[in-house]
C-alpha cells in the first residue's frame, strides 16, 4: 500500500494543463483566466445621474427651498444636447447624461413639482457633484480588471461585459467521459434481472462532474470484457480531455479495467493500492500525445465517491488551470465519536458538519461504514480524515474536507 499523498502526487506529476482558448463570455462562468484583462473603456463613460430627480446648478439652491423652471426631461439613453441656465432644472432619470451647465441632481423625494410640471421646488441645498456619477468612477482605462489564474464568477463576467468584450481567454472547461463497467449493471427502467443491479456510479459521477464545473460525455456501460472496455475508453479519449471508469480495478477474476488501462497508456499507467478506506484499489494512466488522464476507480459507489474527491476532481481542476485544487480543509470539533480500529489506512468518513455559534465547525453525525452504503453517506457535506489509530472521542478535533458549507436540513419529525 502507498500513502494517499504519494498516489495524489503521482497523478499530479503526469498532468498537463489544457491549452487556453478564447471563450464566449456567456460560457466562461467558472473558467480560469489565462491572461490578465485590462480595461479599455472607462465606466461610467460620461457624467450621469445616480438618481431619479432634477439636474440643476447647485449655486441656485444656496437659499433653498427654491423654485426652478423645468425646461424638459432627460431619460437614460437620450442623446439630446441640453443646456441648462440659471434658475433652470431638467427632470432627469437614473443613468441619463448630465446636461451641460448642470452640476448636481436633487432626488425626486426632496422636491415638489407643480401640477403643470413647468416648475419644481427644491427642498434642500446641494453641493456641486451631488448624485452625479463621473467617468471612470468604477473603472479607469488601463486598470487591471481580472488577473490571470482567476476563476470567473458572475460579477466578473459582468465587469468584462462592461467593456464590450465578447470573449475572454481562459483555460477550457475539461470534458470528461464517464464509463461504468460490470456485467451486473443495468440502466434505468424495466425490472432488474436476477443478479443485476442498477448502475449508480455513472449518473452519480456525471452529476458530481457537472457540479464541479466540468463538461461530460456519457460513455455508457461496458460489460467485463477487455475488448469492449478498451473500445469505450478509446471512444472517450477521442472526444474528451479525461476519462473516468468505475469497477474492474481490484483483484477479482474479471477486473479488466486495470489491464486495459495499462495497455492503452503504453507503460504510462500505474495500479495502486492506496492506504485509504474506502477506495483502496486505484488504476491511473495517461494516454496519447496529449497525456489525457484515465482514472479507474473502485466500483463500490462510496469508493467511487471518495476516488472522485481524492483523485479526479483535483486533477481536473489542474487541467482547468485552477490554482487551488483541493476542497477547503478545516479542523472540526466532534459532537459524535469517530471510532475505528488500526489497519494502516486513512479512513475517509462522510459526516454532517455545521458552523456553530461558538464559531467552530462541528461534526454532528457520521455515516455508517460500508463502501456499498451510498444512501448512508448521501447527505454528508464533509469528509473527515481519520488517521490510523484508535479514532477520536467527542470533543476532539479532526481534519475534514468541506464539500458544501450548507449542511442538510435536520430530519423532519413525522
Ligand atoms: P468492482 O470494483 O468491479 O469489483 O465492484 C465492486 C462492487 O461495486 C461490486 O459489488 C459491484 O457490483 C459494485 N459496482 C460496480 N460498479 C457499480 C456501479 N456502476 N453502480 C453500482 N454498483 C457498482
Ligand atoms: Mg466488477
Tab-separated table of C-alpha atoms in Angstrom, residues 133-367:
chain	number	residue	atom	x	y	z
A	133	UNK	CA	-21.563	59.711	-11.393
A	134	UNK	CA	-18.317	60.642	-13.093
A	135	UNK	CA	-16.412	58.923	-15.925
A	136	UNK	CA	-14.075	56.249	-14.568
A	137	UNK	CA	-15.708	56.185	-11.101
A	138	UNK	CA	-15.823	52.399	-11.274
A	139	UNK	CA	-13.246	51.516	-13.924
A	140	UNK	CA	-10.445	53.575	-15.439
A	141	UNK	CA	-8.829	52.773	-18.810
A	142	UNK	CA	-5.710	50.649	-18.285
A	143	UNK	CA	-6.869	49.289	-14.947
A	144	UNK	CA	-6.440	45.532	-14.291
A	145	UNK	CA	-9.930	44.027	-14.258
A	146	UNK	CA	-9.095	40.371	-13.683
A	147	UNK	CA	-5.691	38.823	-13.034
A	148	UNK	CA	-4.531	35.672	-14.810
A	149	UNK	CA	-5.435	32.449	-12.968
A	150	UNK	CA	-8.757	33.676	-11.604
A	151	UNK	CA	-11.891	31.525	-11.638
A	152	UNK	CA	-14.535	33.756	-13.183
A	153	UNK	CA	-17.555	34.472	-11.004
A	154	UNK	CA	-20.798	36.091	-12.127
A	155	UNK	CA	-19.835	39.642	-11.147
A	156	UNK	CA	-16.530	39.333	-13.022
A	157	UNK	CA	-18.431	38.275	-16.152
A	158	UNK	CA	-20.404	41.492	-15.616
A	159	UNK	CA	-17.206	43.559	-15.344
A	160	UNK	CA	-15.925	42.049	-18.608
A	161	UNK	CA	-19.286	42.767	-20.246
A	162	UNK	CA	-18.959	46.415	-19.130
A	163	UNK	CA	-16.015	46.631	-21.553
A	164	UNK	CA	-17.933	45.313	-24.541
A	165	UNK	CA	-15.820	42.158	-24.588
A	166	UNK	CA	-17.497	39.246	-26.360
A	167	UNK	CA	-14.879	36.690	-25.386
A	168	UNK	CA	-12.292	36.100	-22.698
A	169	UNK	CA	-9.130	33.975	-22.789
A	170	UNK	CA	-9.464	31.072	-20.374
A	171	UNK	CA	-8.404	27.500	-19.790
A	172	UNK	CA	-11.202	25.446	-21.324
A	173	UNK	CA	-13.629	23.539	-19.158
A	174	UNK	CA	-12.307	19.961	-19.261
A	175	UNK	CA	-14.643	17.473	-20.929
A	176	UNK	CA	-14.766	14.189	-19.084
A	177	UNK	CA	-16.026	10.826	-20.355
A	178	UNK	CA	-17.684	8.560	-17.807
A	179	UNK	CA	-17.858	4.778	-18.165
A	180	UNK	CA	-19.354	2.207	-15.795
A	181	UNK	CA	-18.072	-1.344	-16.092
A	182	UNK	CA	-19.570	-4.576	-14.788
A	183	UNK	CA	-21.631	-7.458	-16.180
A	184	UNK	CA	-24.106	-6.914	-13.371
A	185	UNK	CA	-25.040	-3.342	-14.310
A	186	UNK	CA	-28.411	-2.247	-15.695
A	187	UNK	CA	-29.553	1.197	-16.761
A	188	UNK	CA	-32.792	2.786	-15.570
A	189	UNK	CA	-36.276	1.399	-16.252
A	190	UNK	CA	-37.577	-2.126	-16.673
A	191	UNK	CA	-37.259	-4.719	-13.955
A	192	UNK	CA	-33.937	-5.931	-12.692
A	193	UNK	CA	-32.878	-9.372	-13.898
A	194	UNK	CA	-31.523	-11.902	-11.431
A	195	UNK	CA	-28.125	-10.874	-10.098
A	196	UNK	CA	-28.312	-7.467	-11.741
A	197	UNK	CA	-28.012	-4.080	-10.024
A	198	UNK	CA	-28.680	-0.534	-11.133
A	199	UNK	CA	-25.757	1.462	-12.443
A	200	UNK	CA	-25.218	4.079	-9.742
A	201	UNK	CA	-21.732	5.339	-10.494
A	202	UNK	CA	-22.236	6.784	-13.949
A	203	UNK	CA	-25.214	9.034	-13.098
A	204	UNK	CA	-23.507	9.978	-9.833
A	205	UNK	CA	-20.202	10.873	-11.491
A	206	UNK	CA	-21.893	12.791	-14.310
A	207	UNK	CA	-23.694	14.843	-11.644
A	208	UNK	CA	-20.600	15.344	-9.478
A	209	UNK	CA	-18.614	16.442	-12.520
A	210	UNK	CA	-21.273	18.937	-13.581
A	211	UNK	CA	-21.491	20.308	-10.096
A	212	UNK	CA	-17.743	20.912	-10.103
A	213	UNK	CA	-17.991	22.805	-13.393
A	214	UNK	CA	-16.772	20.191	-15.888
A	215	UNK	CA	-18.365	19.148	-19.186
A	216	UNK	CA	-19.294	15.498	-19.515
A	217	UNK	CA	-19.741	12.761	-22.092
A	218	UNK	CA	-21.687	9.653	-21.126
A	219	UNK	CA	-19.757	6.594	-22.337
A	220	UNK	CA	-22.437	4.199	-21.116
A	221	UNK	CA	-21.981	0.786	-19.529
A	222	UNK	CA	-19.482	-1.832	-20.589
A	223	UNK	CA	-19.563	-5.470	-19.531
A	224	UNK	CA	-16.475	-7.076	-18.004
A	225	UNK	CA	-14.911	-7.635	-21.395
A	226	UNK	CA	-11.475	-6.210	-22.174
A	227	UNK	CA	-12.270	-5.547	-25.846
A	228	UNK	CA	-15.443	-3.634	-25.017
A	229	UNK	CA	-13.773	-1.730	-22.195
A	230	UNK	CA	-10.859	-0.772	-24.476
A	231	UNK	CA	-13.251	0.399	-27.210
A	232	UNK	CA	-15.255	2.508	-24.773
A	233	UNK	CA	-12.148	4.113	-23.280
A	234	UNK	CA	-10.776	4.852	-26.766
A	235	UNK	CA	-14.093	6.415	-27.709
A	236	UNK	CA	-13.801	8.622	-24.647
A	237	UNK	CA	-10.242	9.633	-25.475
A	238	UNK	CA	-11.278	10.754	-28.956
A	239	UNK	CA	-13.622	13.456	-27.690
A	240	UNK	CA	-12.681	14.085	-24.062
A	241	UNK	CA	-9.829	15.597	-22.089
A	242	UNK	CA	-10.060	12.869	-19.451
A	243	UNK	CA	-11.950	9.636	-18.833
A	244	UNK	CA	-13.259	8.177	-15.573
A	245	UNK	CA	-14.158	4.476	-15.440
A	246	UNK	CA	-15.512	2.620	-12.446
A	247	UNK	CA	-15.285	-1.029	-11.456
A	248	UNK	CA	-12.784	-3.646	-12.513
A	249	UNK	CA	-9.702	-2.300	-10.752
A	250	UNK	CA	-9.460	-4.745	-7.865
A	251	UNK	CA	-8.087	-8.290	-7.747
A	252	UNK	CA	-11.208	-10.114	-8.981
A	253	UNK	CA	-11.206	-12.574	-11.896
A	254	UNK	CA	-12.813	-10.128	-14.318
A	255	UNK	CA	-11.217	-6.873	-13.133
A	256	UNK	CA	-10.031	-5.916	-16.615
A	257	UNK	CA	-10.077	-2.140	-16.381
A	258	UNK	CA	-6.620	-2.014	-14.828
A	259	UNK	CA	-5.076	-4.227	-17.516
A	260	UNK	CA	-6.816	-2.422	-20.370
A	261	UNK	CA	-5.715	0.898	-18.934
A	262	UNK	CA	-2.097	-0.280	-18.789
A	263	UNK	CA	-2.281	-1.268	-22.477
A	264	UNK	CA	-3.919	1.932	-23.670
A	265	UNK	CA	-1.448	4.054	-21.718
A	266	UNK	CA	1.539	2.127	-23.119
A	267	UNK	CA	3.508	1.996	-19.893
A	268	UNK	CA	2.384	5.374	-18.581
A	269	UNK	CA	-0.039	3.773	-16.117
A	270	UNK	CA	0.059	2.532	-12.577
A	271	UNK	CA	-2.161	0.317	-10.477
A	272	UNK	CA	-2.054	1.423	-6.874
A	273	UNK	CA	-3.219	0.078	-3.582
A	274	UNK	CA	-3.771	3.326	-1.730
A	275	UNK	CA	-3.815	3.248	2.079
A	276	UNK	CA	-7.333	4.669	2.345
A	277	UNK	CA	-10.692	3.200	3.228
A	278	UNK	CA	-12.817	3.140	1.210
A	279	UNK	CA	-11.291	3.371	-2.258
A	280	UNK	CA	-8.083	1.355	-1.900
A	281	UNK	CA	-7.603	-0.011	-5.426
A	282	UNK	CA	-6.943	2.734	-7.966
A	283	UNK	CA	-5.767	2.453	-11.561
A	284	UNK	CA	-4.462	5.504	-13.337
A	285	UNK	CA	-2.643	6.370	-16.509
A	286	UNK	CA	-2.245	8.932	-19.248
A	287	UNK	CA	-2.857	8.138	-22.905
A	288	UNK	CA	-1.922	9.568	-26.263
A	289	UNK	CA	0.198	12.544	-27.306
A	290	UNK	CA	-1.784	14.919	-25.082
A	291	UNK	CA	-1.300	12.724	-21.987
A	292	UNK	CA	-5.028	12.513	-21.343
A	293	UNK	CA	-5.687	11.080	-17.878
A	294	UNK	CA	-7.749	7.923	-17.393
A	295	UNK	CA	-8.961	7.163	-13.882
A	296	UNK	CA	-10.013	3.649	-12.862
A	297	UNK	CA	-11.979	3.972	-9.633
A	298	UNK	CA	-13.147	1.120	-7.403
A	299	UNK	CA	-16.740	0.178	-8.224
A	300	UNK	CA	-18.402	0.332	-4.841
A	301	UNK	CA	-20.347	3.600	-5.002
A	302	UNK	CA	-18.887	5.097	-1.811
A	303	UNK	CA	-15.395	4.193	-3.058
A	304	UNK	CA	-16.210	5.887	-6.366
A	305	UNK	CA	-17.364	8.992	-4.498
A	306	UNK	CA	-14.139	9.053	-2.464
A	307	UNK	CA	-11.999	8.415	-5.565
A	308	UNK	CA	-13.699	11.325	-7.269
A	309	UNK	CA	-12.847	13.657	-4.370
A	310	UNK	CA	-9.307	12.392	-3.782
A	311	UNK	CA	-8.054	11.950	-7.340
A	312	UNK	CA	-10.434	13.028	-10.107
A	313	UNK	CA	-11.624	16.438	-9.002
A	314	UNK	CA	-8.200	17.850	-8.034
A	315	UNK	CA	-6.663	16.560	-11.288
A	316	UNK	CA	-9.414	18.032	-13.448
A	317	UNK	CA	-9.081	21.334	-11.623
A	318	UNK	CA	-5.398	21.291	-12.558
A	319	UNK	CA	-6.306	20.712	-16.235
A	320	UNK	CA	-8.749	23.607	-15.932
A	321	UNK	CA	-5.963	25.965	-14.830
A	322	UNK	CA	-7.164	26.228	-11.218
A	323	UNK	CA	-4.555	27.199	-8.673
A	324	UNK	CA	-6.341	25.726	-5.665
A	325	UNK	CA	-7.043	22.072	-6.380
A	326	UNK	CA	-8.347	20.756	-3.067
A	327	UNK	CA	-11.544	21.381	-1.182
A	328	UNK	CA	-11.149	23.576	1.888
A	329	UNK	CA	-9.826	21.508	4.805
A	330	UNK	CA	-10.880	22.553	8.302
A	331	UNK	CA	-10.368	21.385	11.860
A	332	UNK	CA	-13.782	20.330	13.135
A	333	UNK	CA	-14.978	19.561	16.648
A	334	UNK	CA	-16.557	16.137	17.147
A	335	UNK	CA	-20.051	16.012	18.630
A	336	UNK	CA	-20.071	12.259	17.941
A	337	UNK	CA	-17.236	9.755	18.261
A	338	UNK	CA	-15.323	8.584	15.180
A	339	UNK	CA	-14.368	5.085	16.192
A	340	UNK	CA	-12.042	2.895	14.181
A	341	UNK	CA	-9.513	0.131	14.551
A	342	UNK	CA	-5.937	0.017	13.319
A	343	UNK	CA	-5.473	-1.168	9.726
A	344	UNK	CA	-2.668	1.095	8.438
A	345	UNK	CA	-5.175	3.083	6.340
A	346	UNK	CA	-6.508	6.606	6.444
A	347	UNK	CA	-10.251	6.367	6.955
A	348	UNK	CA	-12.333	8.804	4.956
A	349	UNK	CA	-15.641	9.144	6.732
A	350	UNK	CA	-18.615	11.020	5.324
A	351	UNK	CA	-20.017	13.332	8.000
A	352	UNK	CA	-22.612	16.042	8.511
A	353	UNK	CA	-20.966	19.238	9.720
A	354	UNK	CA	-22.227	22.675	10.625
A	355	UNK	CA	-20.781	26.011	11.721
A	356	UNK	CA	-21.975	26.508	15.307
A	357	UNK	CA	-22.478	29.719	17.254
A	358	UNK	CA	-19.144	29.151	19.045
A	359	UNK	CA	-17.507	29.936	15.673
A	360	UNK	CA	-16.303	26.347	15.204
A	361	UNK	CA	-17.324	23.702	12.714
A	362	UNK	CA	-18.890	20.727	14.481
A	363	UNK	CA	-19.294	17.205	13.174
A	364	UNK	CA	-22.812	16.261	14.197
A	365	UNK	CA	-23.075	12.767	12.773
A	366	UNK	CA	-21.031	10.268	10.811
A	367	UNK	CA	-22.210	7.852	8.162
